[in-house]
mmCIF file of C-alpha atoms in Angstrom:
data_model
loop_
_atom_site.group_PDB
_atom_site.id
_atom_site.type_symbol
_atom_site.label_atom_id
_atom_site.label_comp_id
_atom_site.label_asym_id
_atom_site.label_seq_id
_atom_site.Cartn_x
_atom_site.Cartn_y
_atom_site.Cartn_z
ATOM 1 C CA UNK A 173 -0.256 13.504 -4.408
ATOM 2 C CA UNK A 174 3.377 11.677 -3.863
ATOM 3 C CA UNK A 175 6.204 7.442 -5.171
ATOM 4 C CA UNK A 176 10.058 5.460 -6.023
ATOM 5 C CA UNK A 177 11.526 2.231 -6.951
ATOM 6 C CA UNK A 178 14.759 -3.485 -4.430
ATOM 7 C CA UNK A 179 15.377 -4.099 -8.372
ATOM 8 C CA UNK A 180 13.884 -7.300 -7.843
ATOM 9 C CA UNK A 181 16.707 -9.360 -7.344
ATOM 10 C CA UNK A 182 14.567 -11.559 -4.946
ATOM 11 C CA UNK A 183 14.871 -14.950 -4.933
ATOM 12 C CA UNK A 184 13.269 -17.268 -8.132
ATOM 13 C CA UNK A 185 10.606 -18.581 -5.988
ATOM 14 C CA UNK A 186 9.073 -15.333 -4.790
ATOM 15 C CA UNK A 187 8.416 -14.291 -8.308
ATOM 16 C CA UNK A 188 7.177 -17.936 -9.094
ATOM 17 C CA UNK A 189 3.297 -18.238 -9.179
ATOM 18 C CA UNK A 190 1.508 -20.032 -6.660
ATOM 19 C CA UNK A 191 0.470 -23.426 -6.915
ATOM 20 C CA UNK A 192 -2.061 -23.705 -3.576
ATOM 21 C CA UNK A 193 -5.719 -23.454 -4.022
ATOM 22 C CA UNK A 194 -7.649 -20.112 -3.147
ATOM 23 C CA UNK A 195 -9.481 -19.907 -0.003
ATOM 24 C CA UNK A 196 -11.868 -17.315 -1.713
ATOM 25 C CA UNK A 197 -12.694 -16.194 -5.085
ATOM 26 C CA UNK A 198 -11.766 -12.671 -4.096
ATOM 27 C CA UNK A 199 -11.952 -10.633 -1.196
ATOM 28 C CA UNK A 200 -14.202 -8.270 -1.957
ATOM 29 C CA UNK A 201 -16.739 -9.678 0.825
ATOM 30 C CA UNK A 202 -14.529 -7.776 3.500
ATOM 31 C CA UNK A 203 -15.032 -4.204 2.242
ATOM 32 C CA UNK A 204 -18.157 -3.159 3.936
ATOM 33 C CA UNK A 205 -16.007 -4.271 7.236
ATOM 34 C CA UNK A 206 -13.924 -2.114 6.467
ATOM 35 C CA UNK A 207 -16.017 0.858 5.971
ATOM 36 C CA UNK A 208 -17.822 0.231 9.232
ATOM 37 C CA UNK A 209 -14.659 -0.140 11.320
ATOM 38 C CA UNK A 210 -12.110 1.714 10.035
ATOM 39 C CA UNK A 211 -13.040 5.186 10.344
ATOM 40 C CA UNK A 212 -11.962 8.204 8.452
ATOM 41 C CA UNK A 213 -9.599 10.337 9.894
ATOM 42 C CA UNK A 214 -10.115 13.859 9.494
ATOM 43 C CA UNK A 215 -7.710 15.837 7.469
ATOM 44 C CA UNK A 216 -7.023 19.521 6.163
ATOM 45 C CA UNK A 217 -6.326 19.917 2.550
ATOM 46 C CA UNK A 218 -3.793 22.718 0.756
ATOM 47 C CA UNK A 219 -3.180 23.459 -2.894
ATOM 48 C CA UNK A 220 0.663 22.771 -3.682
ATOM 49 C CA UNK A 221 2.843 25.256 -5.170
ATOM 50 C CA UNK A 222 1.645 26.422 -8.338
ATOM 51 C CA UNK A 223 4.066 25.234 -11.127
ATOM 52 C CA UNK A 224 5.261 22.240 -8.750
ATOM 53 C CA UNK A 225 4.631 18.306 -8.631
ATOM 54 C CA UNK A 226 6.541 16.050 -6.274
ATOM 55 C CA UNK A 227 9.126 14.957 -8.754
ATOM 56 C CA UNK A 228 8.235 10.789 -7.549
ATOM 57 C CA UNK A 229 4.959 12.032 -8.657
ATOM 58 C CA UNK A 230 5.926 13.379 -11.966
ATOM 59 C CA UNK A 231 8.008 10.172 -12.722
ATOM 60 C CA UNK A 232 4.541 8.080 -12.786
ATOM 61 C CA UNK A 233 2.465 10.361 -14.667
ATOM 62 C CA UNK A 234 5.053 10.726 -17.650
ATOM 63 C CA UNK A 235 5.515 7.166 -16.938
ATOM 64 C CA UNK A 236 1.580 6.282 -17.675
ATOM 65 C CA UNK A 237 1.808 8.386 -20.912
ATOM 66 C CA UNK A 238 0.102 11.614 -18.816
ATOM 67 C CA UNK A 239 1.423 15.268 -19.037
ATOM 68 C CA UNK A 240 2.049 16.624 -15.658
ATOM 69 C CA UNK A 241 0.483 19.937 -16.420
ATOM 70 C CA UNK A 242 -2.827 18.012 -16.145
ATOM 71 C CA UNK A 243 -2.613 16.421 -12.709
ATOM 72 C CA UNK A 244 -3.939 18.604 -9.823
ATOM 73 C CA UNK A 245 -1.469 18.141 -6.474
ATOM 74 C CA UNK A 246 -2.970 18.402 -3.152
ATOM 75 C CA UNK A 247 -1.373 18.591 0.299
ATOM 76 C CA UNK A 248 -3.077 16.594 2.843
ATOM 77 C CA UNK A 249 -2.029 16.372 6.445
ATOM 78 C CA UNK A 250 -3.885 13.938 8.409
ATOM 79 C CA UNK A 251 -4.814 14.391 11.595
ATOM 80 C CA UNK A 252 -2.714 11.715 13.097
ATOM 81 C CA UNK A 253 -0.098 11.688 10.472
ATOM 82 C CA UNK A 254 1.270 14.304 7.772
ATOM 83 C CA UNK A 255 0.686 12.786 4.694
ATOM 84 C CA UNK A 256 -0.675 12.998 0.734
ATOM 85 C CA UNK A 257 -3.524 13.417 -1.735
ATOM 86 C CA UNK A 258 -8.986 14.287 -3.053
ATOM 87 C CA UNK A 259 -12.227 13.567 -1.863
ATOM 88 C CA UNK A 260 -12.616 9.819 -2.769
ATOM 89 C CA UNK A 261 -9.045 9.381 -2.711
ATOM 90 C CA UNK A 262 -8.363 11.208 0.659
ATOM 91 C CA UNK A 263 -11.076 9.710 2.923
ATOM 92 C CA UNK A 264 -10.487 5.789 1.706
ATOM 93 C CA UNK A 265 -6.788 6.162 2.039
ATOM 94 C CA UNK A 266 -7.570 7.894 5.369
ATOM 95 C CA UNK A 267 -9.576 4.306 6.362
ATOM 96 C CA UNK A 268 -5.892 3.218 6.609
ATOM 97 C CA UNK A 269 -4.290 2.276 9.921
ATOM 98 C CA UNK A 270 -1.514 5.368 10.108
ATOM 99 C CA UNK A 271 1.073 2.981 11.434
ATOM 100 C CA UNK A 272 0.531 1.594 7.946
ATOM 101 C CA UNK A 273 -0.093 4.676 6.046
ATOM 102 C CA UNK A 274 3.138 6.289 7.407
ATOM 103 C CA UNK A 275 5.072 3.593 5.102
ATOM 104 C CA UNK A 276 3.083 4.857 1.671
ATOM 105 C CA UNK A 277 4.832 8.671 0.499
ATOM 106 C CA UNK A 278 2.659 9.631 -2.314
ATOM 107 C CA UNK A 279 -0.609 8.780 -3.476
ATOM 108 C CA UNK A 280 -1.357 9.134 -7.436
ATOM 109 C CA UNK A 281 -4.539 8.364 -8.935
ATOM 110 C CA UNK A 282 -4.752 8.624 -12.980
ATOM 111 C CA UNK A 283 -7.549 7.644 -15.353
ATOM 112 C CA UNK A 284 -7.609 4.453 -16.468
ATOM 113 C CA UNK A 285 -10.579 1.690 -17.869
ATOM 114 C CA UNK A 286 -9.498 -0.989 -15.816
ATOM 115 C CA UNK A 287 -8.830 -0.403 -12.136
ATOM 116 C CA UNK A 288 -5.832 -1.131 -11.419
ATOM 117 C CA UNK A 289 -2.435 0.056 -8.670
ATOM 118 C CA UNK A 290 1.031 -0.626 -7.894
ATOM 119 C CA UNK A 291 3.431 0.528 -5.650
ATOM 120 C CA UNK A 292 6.758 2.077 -6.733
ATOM 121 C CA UNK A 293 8.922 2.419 -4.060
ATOM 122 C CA UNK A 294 6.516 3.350 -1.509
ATOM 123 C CA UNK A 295 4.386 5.311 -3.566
ATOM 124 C CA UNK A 296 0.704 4.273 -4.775
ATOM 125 C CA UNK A 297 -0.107 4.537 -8.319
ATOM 126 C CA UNK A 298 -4.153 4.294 -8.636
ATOM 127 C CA UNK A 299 -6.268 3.881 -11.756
ATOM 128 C CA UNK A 300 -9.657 4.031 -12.233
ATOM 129 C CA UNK A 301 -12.026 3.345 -9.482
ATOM 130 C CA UNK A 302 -9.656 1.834 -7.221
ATOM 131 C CA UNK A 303 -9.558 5.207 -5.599
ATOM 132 C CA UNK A 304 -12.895 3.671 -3.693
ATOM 133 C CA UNK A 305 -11.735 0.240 -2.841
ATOM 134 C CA UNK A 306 -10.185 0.256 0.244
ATOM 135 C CA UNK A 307 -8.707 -3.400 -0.438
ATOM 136 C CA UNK A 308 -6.561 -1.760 -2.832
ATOM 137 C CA UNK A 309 -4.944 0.868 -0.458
ATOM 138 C CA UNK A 310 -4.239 -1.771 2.391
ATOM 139 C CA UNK A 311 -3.347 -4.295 -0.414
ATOM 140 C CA UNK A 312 -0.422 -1.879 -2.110
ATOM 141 C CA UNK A 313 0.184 -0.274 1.591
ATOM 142 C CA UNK A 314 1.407 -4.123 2.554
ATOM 143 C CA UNK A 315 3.284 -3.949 -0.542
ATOM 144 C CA UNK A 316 5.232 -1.175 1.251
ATOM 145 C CA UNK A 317 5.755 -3.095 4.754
ATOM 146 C CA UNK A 318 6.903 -5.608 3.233
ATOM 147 C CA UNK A 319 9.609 -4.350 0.715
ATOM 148 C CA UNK A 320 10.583 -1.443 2.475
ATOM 149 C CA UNK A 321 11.432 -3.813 5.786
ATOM 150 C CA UNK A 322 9.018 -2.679 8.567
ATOM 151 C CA UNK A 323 9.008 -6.340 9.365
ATOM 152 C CA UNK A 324 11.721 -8.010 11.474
ATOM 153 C CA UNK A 325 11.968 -10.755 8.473
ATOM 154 C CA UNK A 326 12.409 -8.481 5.617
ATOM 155 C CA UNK A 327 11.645 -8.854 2.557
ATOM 156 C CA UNK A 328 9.278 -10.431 4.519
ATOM 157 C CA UNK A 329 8.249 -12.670 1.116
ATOM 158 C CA UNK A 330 11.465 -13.686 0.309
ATOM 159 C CA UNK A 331 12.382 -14.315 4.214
ATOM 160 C CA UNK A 332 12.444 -18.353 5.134
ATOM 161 C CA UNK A 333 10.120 -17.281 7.884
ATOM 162 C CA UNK A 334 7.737 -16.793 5.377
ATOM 163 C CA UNK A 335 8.697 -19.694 3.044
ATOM 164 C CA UNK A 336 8.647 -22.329 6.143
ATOM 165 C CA UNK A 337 5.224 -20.842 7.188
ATOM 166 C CA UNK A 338 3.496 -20.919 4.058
ATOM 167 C CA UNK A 339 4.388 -24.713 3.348
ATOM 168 C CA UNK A 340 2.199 -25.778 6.082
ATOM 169 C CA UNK A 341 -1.127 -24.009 4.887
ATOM 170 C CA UNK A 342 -3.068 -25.635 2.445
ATOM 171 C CA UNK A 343 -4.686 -22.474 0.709
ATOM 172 C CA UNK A 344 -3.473 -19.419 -0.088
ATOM 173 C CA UNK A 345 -5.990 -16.086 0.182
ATOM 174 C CA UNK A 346 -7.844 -15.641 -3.297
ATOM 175 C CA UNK A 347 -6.665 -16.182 -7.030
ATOM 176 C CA UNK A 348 -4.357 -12.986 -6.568
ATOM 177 C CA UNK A 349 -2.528 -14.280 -3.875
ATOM 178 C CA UNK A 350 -1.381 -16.860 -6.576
ATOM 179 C CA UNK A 351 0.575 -14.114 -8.374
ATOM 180 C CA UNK A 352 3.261 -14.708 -6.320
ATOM 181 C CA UNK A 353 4.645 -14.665 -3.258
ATOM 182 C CA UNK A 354 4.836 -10.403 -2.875
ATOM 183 C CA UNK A 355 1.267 -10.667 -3.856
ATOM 184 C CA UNK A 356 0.415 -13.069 -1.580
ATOM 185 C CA UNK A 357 2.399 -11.148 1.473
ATOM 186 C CA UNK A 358 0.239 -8.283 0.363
ATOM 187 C CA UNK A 359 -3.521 -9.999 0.303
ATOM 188 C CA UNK A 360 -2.523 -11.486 4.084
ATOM 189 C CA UNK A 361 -2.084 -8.375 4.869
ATOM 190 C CA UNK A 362 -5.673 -7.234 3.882
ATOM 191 C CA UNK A 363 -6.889 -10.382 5.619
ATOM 192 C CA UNK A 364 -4.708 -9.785 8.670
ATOM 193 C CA UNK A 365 -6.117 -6.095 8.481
ATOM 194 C CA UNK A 366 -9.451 -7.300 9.011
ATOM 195 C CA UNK A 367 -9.101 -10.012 11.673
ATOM 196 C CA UNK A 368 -7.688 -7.264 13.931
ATOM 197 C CA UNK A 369 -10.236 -4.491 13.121
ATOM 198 C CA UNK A 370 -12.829 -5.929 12.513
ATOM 199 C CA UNK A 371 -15.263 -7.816 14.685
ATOM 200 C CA UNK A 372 -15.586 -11.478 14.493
ATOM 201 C CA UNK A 373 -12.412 -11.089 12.487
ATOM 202 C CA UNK A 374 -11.629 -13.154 9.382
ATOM 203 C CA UNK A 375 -11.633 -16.403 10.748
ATOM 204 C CA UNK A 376 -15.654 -15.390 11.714
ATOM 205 C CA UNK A 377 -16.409 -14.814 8.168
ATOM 206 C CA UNK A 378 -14.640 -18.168 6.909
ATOM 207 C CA UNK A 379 -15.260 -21.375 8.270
ATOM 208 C CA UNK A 380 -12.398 -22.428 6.545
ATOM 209 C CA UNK A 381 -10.159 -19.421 7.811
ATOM 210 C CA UNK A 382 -7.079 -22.485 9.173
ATOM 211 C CA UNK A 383 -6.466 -23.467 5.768
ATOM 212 C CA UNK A 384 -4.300 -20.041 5.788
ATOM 213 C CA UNK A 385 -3.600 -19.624 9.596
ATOM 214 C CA UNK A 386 0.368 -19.863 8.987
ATOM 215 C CA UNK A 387 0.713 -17.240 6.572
ATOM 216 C CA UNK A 388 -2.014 -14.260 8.944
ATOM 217 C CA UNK A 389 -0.531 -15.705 11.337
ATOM 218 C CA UNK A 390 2.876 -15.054 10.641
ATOM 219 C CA UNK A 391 2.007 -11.465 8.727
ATOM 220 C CA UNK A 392 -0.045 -10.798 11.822
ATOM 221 C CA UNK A 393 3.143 -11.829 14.687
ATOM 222 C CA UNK A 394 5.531 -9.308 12.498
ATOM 223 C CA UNK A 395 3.027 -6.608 12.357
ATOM 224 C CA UNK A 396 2.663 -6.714 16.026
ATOM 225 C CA UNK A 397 6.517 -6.882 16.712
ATOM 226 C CA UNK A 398 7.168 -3.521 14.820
ATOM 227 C CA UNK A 399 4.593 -2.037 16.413
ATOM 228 C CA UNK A 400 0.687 -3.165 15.979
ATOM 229 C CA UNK A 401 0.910 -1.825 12.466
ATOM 230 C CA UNK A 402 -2.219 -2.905 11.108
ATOM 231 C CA UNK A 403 -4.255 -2.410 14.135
ATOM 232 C CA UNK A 404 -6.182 1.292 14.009
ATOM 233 C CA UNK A 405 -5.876 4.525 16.053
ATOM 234 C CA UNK A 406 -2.547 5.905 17.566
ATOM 235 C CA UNK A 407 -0.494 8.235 15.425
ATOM 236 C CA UNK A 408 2.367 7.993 12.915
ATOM 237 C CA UNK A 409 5.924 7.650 14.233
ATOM 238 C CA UNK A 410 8.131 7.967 11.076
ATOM 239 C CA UNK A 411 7.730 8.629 8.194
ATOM 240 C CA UNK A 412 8.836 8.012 4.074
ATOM 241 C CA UNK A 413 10.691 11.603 3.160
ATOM 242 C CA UNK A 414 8.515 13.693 0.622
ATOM 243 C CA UNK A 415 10.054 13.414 -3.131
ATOM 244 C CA UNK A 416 11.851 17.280 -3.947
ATOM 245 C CA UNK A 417 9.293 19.594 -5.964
ATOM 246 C CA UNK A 418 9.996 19.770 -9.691
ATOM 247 C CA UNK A 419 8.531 22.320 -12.137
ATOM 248 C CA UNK A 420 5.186 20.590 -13.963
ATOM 249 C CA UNK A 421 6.781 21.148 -17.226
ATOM 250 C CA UNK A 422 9.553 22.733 -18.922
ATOM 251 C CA UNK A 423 11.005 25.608 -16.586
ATOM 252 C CA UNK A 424 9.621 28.769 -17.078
ATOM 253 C CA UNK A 425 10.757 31.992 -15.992
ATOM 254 C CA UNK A 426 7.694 32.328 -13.722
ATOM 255 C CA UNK A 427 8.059 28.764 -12.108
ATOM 256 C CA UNK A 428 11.887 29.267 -11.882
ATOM 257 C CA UNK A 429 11.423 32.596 -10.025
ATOM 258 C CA UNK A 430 8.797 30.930 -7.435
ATOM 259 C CA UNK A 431 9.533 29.449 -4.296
ATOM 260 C CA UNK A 432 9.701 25.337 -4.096
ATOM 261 C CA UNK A 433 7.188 24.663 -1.341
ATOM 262 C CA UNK A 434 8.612 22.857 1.846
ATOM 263 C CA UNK A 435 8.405 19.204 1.830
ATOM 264 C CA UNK A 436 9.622 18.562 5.048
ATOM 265 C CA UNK A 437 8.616 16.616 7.598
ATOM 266 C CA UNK A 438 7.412 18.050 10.925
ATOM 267 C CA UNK A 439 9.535 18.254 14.020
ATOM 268 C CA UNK A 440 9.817 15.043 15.853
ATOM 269 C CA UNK A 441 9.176 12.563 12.956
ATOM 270 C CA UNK A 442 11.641 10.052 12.031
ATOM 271 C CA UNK A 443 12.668 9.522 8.840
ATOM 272 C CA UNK A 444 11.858 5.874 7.688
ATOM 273 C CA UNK A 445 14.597 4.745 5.004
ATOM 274 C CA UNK A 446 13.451 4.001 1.904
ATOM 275 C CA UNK A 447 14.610 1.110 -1.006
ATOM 276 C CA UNK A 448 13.671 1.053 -4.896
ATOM 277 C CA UNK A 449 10.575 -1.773 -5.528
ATOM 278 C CA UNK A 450 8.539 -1.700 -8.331
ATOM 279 C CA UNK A 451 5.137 -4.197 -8.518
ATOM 280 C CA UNK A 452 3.888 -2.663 -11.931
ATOM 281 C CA UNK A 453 4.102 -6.296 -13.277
ATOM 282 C CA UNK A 454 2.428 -7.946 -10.660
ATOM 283 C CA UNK A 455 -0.153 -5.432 -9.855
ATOM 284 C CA UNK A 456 -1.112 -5.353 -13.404
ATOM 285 C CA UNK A 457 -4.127 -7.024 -13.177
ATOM 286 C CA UNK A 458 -7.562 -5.852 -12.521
ATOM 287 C CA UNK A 459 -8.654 -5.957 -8.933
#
């Protein structure tokens, strides 16, 4: 497991809701894509420090109303990337391009009746079965390119690249995308995820694929500028820091006495610079 949190001062109108018609109802029809061409990267798996939980990852948990004693942390270092968090949860998030997953810190998935996510900070909160729905993790991983700044036009949703480009498509994605625009950013970039990964692409699924050409095609141009970050294979060139180890609960002599386990990055990976986003509001809705 692993999180953190622009305030939103972003401009008025990229908290405003959307006012274009949906494209699609959802976009659920591109998961089996995914599945069949995005391929799970392998990964070894280590227990964390007994006594220990990221302290980002502790800051959700108590946040959701959970005691941290309860929440089982796993290290997980990807083969092409050295990353976190089990079974389900591992191999979907491990569907993700690594250029992409190298932007997401900490993964946390709680119970919940509804599935829901969000993304604090660069840190994926996961509820319910979203730990299956690969939508989700590319969905809440775009959250992260785009508020973070991997893009050359960053916030990329409150940039006038993205304002000028939007205006001249007639739909936006699916009824999400009409959250906002930080939502929106985020569903193009499970569309744009597709088209590049997938073949016959979006626009082979959708006859009527141009009524959102700017906006994929705009989320697809800055993804390719910083470095083909939606496009799978390669390996991870940077990476968000790991959150310091905290004791689960109250300190006790035991945990105080124990070693913190090392969080640290391996040799020869940058450190990407974080910033403090939170999309709990708009991510509050079912997927």
């Amino acid at each position: 497991m692993r999180i953190s949190s622009i305030c939103f001062f972003v401009v008025s109108v990229v908290s405003q809701r959307l006012t274009k018609p949906p494209l699609q109802q959802n976009l659920d029809n591109l998961k089996q894509g995914f599945i069949n061409n995005l391929g799970i990267v392998h990964s070894t798996q280590s227990a964390f420090q007994a006594g220990y939980i990221p302290s980002n990852c502790k800051k959700i948990v108590q946040r959701e109303g959970f005691n941290a004693a309860d929440i089982k942390t796993v290290t997980v270092k990807y083969d092409d990337n050295s990353n976190g968090p089990i079974t389900d949860l591992i191999n979907t998030f491990a569907r993700v391009p690594v250029r992409t997953r190298q932007y997401v810190r900490h993964v946390v998935s709680l119970p919940a009746t509804a599935g829901h996510a969000y993304n604090d900070g660069g840190d994926i909160a996961m509820f319910g079965d979203t730990i299956n729905n690969i939508n989700v993790y590319i969905h809440e991983s775009g959250h992260s390119l785009d508020l973070i700044g991997a893009y050359k036009d960053k916030p990329l949703s409150s940039s006038q690249k993205w304002l000028s480009e939007y205006a001249q498509d007639a739909d936006v994605p699916d009824p999400y995308s009409q959250t906002n625009q930080v939502e929106n950013v985020a569903q193009n970039t499970v569309v744009t995820t597709y088209e590049r990964n997938v073949p016959g692409g979006f626009f082979g699924l959708n006859p009527d694929a141009n009524k959102i050409f700017h906006q994929y095609a705009t989320v697809d141009t800055e993804q390719r500028e910083a470095g083909t970050l939606l496009v799978k294979g390669g390996s991870c060139t940077g990476r968000l820091a790991n959150s310091d180890p905290v004791p689960v609960s109250g300190a006790t002599v035991k945990i105080a006495a124990a070693a913190k386990p090392d969080v640290g990055l391996p040799a020869g990976i940058t450190v990407v610079a974080g910033k403090d986003f939170n999309t709990k509001e708009s991510c509050k809705d079912a997927f």
